[in-house]
PDB file of C-alpha atoms in Angstrom:
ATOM      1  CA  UNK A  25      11.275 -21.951  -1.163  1.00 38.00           C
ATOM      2  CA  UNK A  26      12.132 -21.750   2.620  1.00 40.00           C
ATOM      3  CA  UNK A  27      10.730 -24.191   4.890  1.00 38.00           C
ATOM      4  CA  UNK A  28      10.046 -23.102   8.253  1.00 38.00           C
ATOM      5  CA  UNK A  29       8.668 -25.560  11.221  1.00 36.00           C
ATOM      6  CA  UNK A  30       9.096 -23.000  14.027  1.00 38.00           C
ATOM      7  CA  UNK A  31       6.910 -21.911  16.339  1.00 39.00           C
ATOM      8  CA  UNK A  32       6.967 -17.972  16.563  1.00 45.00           C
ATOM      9  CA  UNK A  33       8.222 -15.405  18.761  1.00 46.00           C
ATOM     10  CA  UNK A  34       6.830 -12.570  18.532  1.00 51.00           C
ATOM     11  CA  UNK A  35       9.271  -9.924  17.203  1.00 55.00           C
ATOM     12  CA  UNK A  36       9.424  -7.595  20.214  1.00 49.00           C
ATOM     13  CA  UNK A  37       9.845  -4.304  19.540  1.00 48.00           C
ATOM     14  CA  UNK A  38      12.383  -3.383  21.694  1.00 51.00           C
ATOM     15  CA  UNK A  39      14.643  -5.559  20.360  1.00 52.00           C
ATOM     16  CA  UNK A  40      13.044  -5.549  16.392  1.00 53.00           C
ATOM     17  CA  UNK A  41      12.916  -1.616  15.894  1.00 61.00           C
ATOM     18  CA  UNK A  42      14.913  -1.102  12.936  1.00 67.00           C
ATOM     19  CA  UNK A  43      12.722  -4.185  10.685  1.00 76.00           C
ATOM     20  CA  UNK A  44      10.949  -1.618   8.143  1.00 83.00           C
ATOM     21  CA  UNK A  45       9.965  -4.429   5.384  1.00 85.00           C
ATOM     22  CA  UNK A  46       9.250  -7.951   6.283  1.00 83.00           C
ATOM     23  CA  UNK A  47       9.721 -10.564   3.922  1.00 85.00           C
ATOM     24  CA  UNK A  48       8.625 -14.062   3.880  1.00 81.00           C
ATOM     25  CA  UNK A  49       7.395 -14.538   0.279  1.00 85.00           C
ATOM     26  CA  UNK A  50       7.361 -17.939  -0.903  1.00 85.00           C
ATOM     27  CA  UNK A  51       7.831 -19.516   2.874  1.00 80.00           C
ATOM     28  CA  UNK A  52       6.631 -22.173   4.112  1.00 78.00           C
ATOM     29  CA  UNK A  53       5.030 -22.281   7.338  1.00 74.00           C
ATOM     30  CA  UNK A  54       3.049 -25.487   7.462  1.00 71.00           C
ATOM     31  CA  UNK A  55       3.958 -26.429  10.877  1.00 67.00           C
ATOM     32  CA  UNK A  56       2.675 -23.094  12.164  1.00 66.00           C
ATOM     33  CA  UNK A  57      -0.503 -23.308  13.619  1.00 63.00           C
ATOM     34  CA  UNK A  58       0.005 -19.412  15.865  1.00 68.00           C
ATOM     35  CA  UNK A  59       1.493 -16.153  15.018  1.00 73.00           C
ATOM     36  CA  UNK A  60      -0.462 -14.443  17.348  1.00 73.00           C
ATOM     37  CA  UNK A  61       1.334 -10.722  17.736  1.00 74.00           C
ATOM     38  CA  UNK A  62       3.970 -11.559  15.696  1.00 79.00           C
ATOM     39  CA  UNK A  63       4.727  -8.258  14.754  1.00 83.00           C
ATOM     40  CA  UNK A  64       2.835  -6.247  16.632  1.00 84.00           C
ATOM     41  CA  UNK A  65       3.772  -3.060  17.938  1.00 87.00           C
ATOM     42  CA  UNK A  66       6.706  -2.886  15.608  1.00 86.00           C
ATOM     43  CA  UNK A  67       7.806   0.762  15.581  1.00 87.00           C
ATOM     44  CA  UNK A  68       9.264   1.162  12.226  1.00 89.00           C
ATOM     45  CA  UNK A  69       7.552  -1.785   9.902  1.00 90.00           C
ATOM     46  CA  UNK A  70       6.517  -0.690   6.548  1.00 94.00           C
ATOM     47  CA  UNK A  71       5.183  -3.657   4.595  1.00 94.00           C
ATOM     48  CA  UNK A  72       4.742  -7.101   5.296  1.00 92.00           C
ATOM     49  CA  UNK A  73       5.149  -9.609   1.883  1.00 92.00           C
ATOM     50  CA  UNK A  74       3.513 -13.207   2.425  1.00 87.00           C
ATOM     51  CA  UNK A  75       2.935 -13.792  -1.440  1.00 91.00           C
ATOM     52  CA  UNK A  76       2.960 -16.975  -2.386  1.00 88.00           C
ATOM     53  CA  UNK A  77       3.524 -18.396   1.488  1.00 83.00           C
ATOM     54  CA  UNK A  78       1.994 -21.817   2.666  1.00 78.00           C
ATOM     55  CA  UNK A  79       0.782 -20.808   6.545  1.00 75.00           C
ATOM     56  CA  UNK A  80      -0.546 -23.845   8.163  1.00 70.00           C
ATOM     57  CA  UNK A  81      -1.060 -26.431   5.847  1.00 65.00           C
ATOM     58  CA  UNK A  82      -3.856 -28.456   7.584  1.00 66.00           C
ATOM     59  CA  UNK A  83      -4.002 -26.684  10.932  1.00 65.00           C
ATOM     60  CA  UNK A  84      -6.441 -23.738  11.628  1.00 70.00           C
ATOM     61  CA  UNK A  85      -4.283 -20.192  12.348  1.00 74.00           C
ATOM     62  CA  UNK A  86      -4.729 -17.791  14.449  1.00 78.00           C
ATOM     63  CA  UNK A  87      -3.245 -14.422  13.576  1.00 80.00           C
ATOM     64  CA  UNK A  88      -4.985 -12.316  16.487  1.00 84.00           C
ATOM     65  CA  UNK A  89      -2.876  -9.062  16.593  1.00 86.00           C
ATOM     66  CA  UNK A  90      -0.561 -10.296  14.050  1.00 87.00           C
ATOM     67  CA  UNK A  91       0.745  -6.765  12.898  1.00 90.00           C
ATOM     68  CA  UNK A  92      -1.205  -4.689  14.890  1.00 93.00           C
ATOM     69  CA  UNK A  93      -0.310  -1.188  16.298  1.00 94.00           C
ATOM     70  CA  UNK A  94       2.481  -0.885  14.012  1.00 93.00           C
ATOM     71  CA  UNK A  95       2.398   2.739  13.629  1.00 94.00           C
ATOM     72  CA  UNK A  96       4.214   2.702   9.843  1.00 95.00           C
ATOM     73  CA  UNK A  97       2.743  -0.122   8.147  1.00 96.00           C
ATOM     74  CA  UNK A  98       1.258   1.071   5.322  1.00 98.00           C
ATOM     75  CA  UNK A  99       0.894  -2.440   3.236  1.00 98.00           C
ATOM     76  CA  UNK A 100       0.247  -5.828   3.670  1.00 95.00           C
ATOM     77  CA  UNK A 101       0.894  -8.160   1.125  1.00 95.00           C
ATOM     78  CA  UNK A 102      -1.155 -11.784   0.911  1.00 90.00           C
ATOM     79  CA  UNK A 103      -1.304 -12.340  -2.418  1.00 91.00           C
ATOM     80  CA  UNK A 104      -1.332 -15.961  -3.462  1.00 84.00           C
ATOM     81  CA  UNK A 105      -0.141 -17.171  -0.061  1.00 80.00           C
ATOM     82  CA  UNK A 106      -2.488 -20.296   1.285  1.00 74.00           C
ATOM     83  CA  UNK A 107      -3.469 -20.525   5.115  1.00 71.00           C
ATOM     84  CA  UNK A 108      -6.330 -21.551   6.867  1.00 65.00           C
ATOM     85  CA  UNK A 109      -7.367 -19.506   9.553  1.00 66.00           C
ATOM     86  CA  UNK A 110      -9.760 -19.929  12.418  1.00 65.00           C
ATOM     87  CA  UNK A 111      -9.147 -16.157  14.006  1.00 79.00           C
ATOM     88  CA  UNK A 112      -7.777 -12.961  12.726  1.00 83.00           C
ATOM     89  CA  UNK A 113      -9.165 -10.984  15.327  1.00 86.00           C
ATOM     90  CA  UNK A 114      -7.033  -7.602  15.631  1.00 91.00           C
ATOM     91  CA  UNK A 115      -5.146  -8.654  13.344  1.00 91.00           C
ATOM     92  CA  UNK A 116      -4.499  -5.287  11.649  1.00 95.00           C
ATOM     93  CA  UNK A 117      -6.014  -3.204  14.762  1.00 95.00           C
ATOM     94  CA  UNK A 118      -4.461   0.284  15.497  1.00 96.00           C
ATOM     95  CA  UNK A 119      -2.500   0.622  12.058  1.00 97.00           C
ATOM     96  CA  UNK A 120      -3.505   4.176  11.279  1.00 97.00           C
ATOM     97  CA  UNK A 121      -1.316   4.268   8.331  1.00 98.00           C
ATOM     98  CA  UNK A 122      -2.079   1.062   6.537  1.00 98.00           C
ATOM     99  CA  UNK A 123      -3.445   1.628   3.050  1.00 98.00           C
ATOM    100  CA  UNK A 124      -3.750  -2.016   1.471  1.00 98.00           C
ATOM    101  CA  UNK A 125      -4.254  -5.192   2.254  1.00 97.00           C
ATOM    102  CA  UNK A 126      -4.483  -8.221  -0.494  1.00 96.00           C
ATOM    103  CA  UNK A 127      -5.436 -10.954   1.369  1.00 91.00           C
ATOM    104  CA  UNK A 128      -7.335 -12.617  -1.863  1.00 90.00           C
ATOM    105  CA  UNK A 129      -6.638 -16.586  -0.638  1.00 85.00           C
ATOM    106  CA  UNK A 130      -8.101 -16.308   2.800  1.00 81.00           C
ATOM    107  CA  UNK A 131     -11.645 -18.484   3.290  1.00 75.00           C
ATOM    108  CA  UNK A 132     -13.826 -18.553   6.421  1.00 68.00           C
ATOM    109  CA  UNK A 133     -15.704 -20.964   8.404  1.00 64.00           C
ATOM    110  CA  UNK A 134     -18.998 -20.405  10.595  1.00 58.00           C
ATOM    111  CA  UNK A 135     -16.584 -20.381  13.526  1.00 61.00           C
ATOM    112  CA  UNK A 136     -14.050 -18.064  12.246  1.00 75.00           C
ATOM    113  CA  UNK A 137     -13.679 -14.672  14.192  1.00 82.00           C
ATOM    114  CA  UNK A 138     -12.861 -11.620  12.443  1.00 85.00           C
ATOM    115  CA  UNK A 139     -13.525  -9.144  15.312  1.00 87.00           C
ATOM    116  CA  UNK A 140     -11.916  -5.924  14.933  1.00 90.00           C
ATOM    117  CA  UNK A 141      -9.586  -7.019  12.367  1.00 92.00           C
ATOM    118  CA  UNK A 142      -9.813  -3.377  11.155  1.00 95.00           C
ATOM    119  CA  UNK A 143     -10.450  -1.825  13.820  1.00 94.00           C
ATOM    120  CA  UNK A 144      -8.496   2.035  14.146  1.00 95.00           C
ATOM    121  CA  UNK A 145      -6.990   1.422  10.171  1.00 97.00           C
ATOM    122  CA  UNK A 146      -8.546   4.990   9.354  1.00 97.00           C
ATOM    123  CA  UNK A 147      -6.395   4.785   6.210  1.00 98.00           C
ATOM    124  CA  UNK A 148      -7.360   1.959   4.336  1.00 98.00           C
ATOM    125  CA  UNK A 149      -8.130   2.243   0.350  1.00 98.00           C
ATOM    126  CA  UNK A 150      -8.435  -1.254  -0.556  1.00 98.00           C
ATOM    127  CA  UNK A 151      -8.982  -4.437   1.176  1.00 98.00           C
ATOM    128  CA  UNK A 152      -8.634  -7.662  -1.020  1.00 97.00           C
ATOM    129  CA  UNK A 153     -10.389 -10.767   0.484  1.00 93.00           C
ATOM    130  CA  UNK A 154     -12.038 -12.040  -2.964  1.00 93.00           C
ATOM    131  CA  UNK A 155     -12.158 -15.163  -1.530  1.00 90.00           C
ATOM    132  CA  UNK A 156     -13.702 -14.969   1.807  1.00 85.00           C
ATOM    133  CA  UNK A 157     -17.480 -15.579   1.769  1.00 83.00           C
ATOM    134  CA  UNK A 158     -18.813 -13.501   4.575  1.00 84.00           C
ATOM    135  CA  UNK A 159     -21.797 -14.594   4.808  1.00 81.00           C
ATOM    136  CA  UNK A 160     -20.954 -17.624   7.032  1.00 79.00           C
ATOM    137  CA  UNK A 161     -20.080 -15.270  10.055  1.00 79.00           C
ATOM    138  CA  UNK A 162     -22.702 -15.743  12.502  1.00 71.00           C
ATOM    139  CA  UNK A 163     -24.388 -12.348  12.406  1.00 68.00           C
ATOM    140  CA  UNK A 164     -25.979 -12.781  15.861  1.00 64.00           C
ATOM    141  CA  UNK A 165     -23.172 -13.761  17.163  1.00 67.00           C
ATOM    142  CA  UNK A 166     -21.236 -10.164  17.695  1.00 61.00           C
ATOM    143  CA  UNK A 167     -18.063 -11.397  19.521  1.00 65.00           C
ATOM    144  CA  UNK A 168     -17.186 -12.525  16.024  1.00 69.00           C
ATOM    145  CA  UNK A 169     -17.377  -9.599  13.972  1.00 75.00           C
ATOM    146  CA  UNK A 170     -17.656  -6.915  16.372  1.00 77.00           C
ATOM    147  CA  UNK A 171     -15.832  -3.376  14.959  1.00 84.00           C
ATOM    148  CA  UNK A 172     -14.208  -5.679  12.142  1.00 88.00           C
ATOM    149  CA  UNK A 173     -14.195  -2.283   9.801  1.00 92.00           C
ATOM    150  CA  UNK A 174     -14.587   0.124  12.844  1.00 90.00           C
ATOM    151  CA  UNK A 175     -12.908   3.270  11.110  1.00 94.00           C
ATOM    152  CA  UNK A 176     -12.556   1.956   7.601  1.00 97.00           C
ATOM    153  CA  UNK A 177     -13.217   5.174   5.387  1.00 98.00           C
ATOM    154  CA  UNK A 178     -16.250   4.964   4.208  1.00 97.00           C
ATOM    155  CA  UNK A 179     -14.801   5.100   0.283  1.00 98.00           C
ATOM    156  CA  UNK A 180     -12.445   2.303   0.540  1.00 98.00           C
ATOM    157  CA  UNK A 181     -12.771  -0.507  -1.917  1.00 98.00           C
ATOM    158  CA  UNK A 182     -13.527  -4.059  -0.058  1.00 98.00           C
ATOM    159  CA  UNK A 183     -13.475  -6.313  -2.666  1.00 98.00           C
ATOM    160  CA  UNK A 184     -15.390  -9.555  -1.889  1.00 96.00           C
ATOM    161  CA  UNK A 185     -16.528 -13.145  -3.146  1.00 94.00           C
ATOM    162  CA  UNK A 186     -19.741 -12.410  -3.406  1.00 95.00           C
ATOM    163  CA  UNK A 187     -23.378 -10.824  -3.339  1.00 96.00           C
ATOM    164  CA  UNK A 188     -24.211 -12.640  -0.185  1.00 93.00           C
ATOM    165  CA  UNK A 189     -20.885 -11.364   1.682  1.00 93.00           C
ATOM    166  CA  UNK A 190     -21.275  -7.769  -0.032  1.00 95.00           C
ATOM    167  CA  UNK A 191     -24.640  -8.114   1.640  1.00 95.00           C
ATOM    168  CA  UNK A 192     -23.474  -9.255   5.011  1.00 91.00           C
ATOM    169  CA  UNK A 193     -21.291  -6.764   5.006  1.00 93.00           C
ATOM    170  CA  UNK A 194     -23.223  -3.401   4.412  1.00 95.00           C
ATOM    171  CA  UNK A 195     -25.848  -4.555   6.444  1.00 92.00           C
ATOM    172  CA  UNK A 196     -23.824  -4.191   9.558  1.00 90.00           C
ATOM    173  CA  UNK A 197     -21.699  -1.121   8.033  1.00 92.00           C
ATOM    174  CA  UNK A 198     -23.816   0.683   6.101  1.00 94.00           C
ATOM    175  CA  UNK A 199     -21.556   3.904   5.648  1.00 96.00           C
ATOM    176  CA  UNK A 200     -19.198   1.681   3.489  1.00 97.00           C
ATOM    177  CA  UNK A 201     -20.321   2.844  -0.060  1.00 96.00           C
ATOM    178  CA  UNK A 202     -17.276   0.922  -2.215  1.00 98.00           C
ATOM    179  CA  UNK A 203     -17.996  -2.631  -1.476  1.00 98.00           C
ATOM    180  CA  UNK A 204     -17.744  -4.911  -4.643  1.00 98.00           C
ATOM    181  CA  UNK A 205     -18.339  -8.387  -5.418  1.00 97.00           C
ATOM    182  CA  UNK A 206     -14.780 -10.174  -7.344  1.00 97.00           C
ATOM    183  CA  UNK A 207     -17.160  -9.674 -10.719  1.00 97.00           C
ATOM    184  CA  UNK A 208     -18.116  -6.194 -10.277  1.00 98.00           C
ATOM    185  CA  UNK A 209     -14.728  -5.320  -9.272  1.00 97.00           C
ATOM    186  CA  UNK A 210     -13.423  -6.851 -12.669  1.00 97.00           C
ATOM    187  CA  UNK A 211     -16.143  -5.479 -14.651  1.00 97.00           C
ATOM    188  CA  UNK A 212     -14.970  -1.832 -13.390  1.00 94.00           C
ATOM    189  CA  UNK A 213     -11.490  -2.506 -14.703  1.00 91.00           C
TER     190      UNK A 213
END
């Protein structure tokens, strides 16, 4: 396992164009408390493999625009990795082509901002956060969930923790007809 105590630079894209798979699998990251765009605007990224990666350890994350606008990603890869994240606002914003995202480890907090994580990812078929409970985004509070699945088909699975956060969710995006709690999900298998 790679231990890693950096700080990030963002990978600029000028100088980053020909990364098409980025793979960090097993790393750890424990010093990292940003990665704000990290790789965003990455011309020619593909998929992004974090499985199994500690990011954080005790500090709060924030991923805003993380891999946004990276016009080839197609898949994002989470599984297993640990992190605790305050903000993943944009995070995935403006990736047209992205079709999955497993993100099953990732938990919330009533401060945790999640605004337009989605936003503009018009290709999504699954998104994998099993373990994030929804329900303790303020729902009043719009600057932290504003056009989170803005653009999300309207078929794509969301699998989530439970049948409060299935509720949260359709409540505020009620076109999204493939929303399923972890047990449903399994039960359909």
């Amino acid at each position: 396992m790679s231990n890693i105590f950096i700080l990030f630079s963002p990978l600029d894209n000028s100088n980053n164009s020909g990364i098409i798979d980025l793979d960090l699998s097993g790393c750890n990251f424990s010093g990292l408390y940003t990665a704000n765009w990290f790789a965003e605007k990455c011309p020619n990224l593909e998929t992004v493999d974090l499985r199994n990666a500690t990011i954080g350890g005790t500090y709060n994350v924030t991923l805003v625009s993380a891999f946004s606008n990276c016009p080839k990603l197609t898949k994002f890869d989470g599984t297993g990795m640990t992190i605790k994240s305050a903000k993943t606002s944009s995070m995935f914003a403006g990736d047209s082509l992205l079709e999955e995202v497993y993100l099953p480890n990732l938990t919330a907090s009533s401060s945790y901002n999640i605004s337009g994580m989605y936003n503009g990812c018009s290709s999504l078929r699954i998104i994998d956060m099993r373990s994030f409970d929804f329900s303790l985004i303020n729902k009043s509070s719009t600057g932290q969930h504003s056009y989170v699945f803005k653009d999300v088909p309207n078929d794509c699975l969301i699998i989530v923790k439970n049948t409060a956060s299935k509720n949260w969710i359709t409540s505020l995006w009620s076109n999204l007809t493939n929303v399923k709690t972890v047990s449903e999900y399994e039960a359909s298998l």
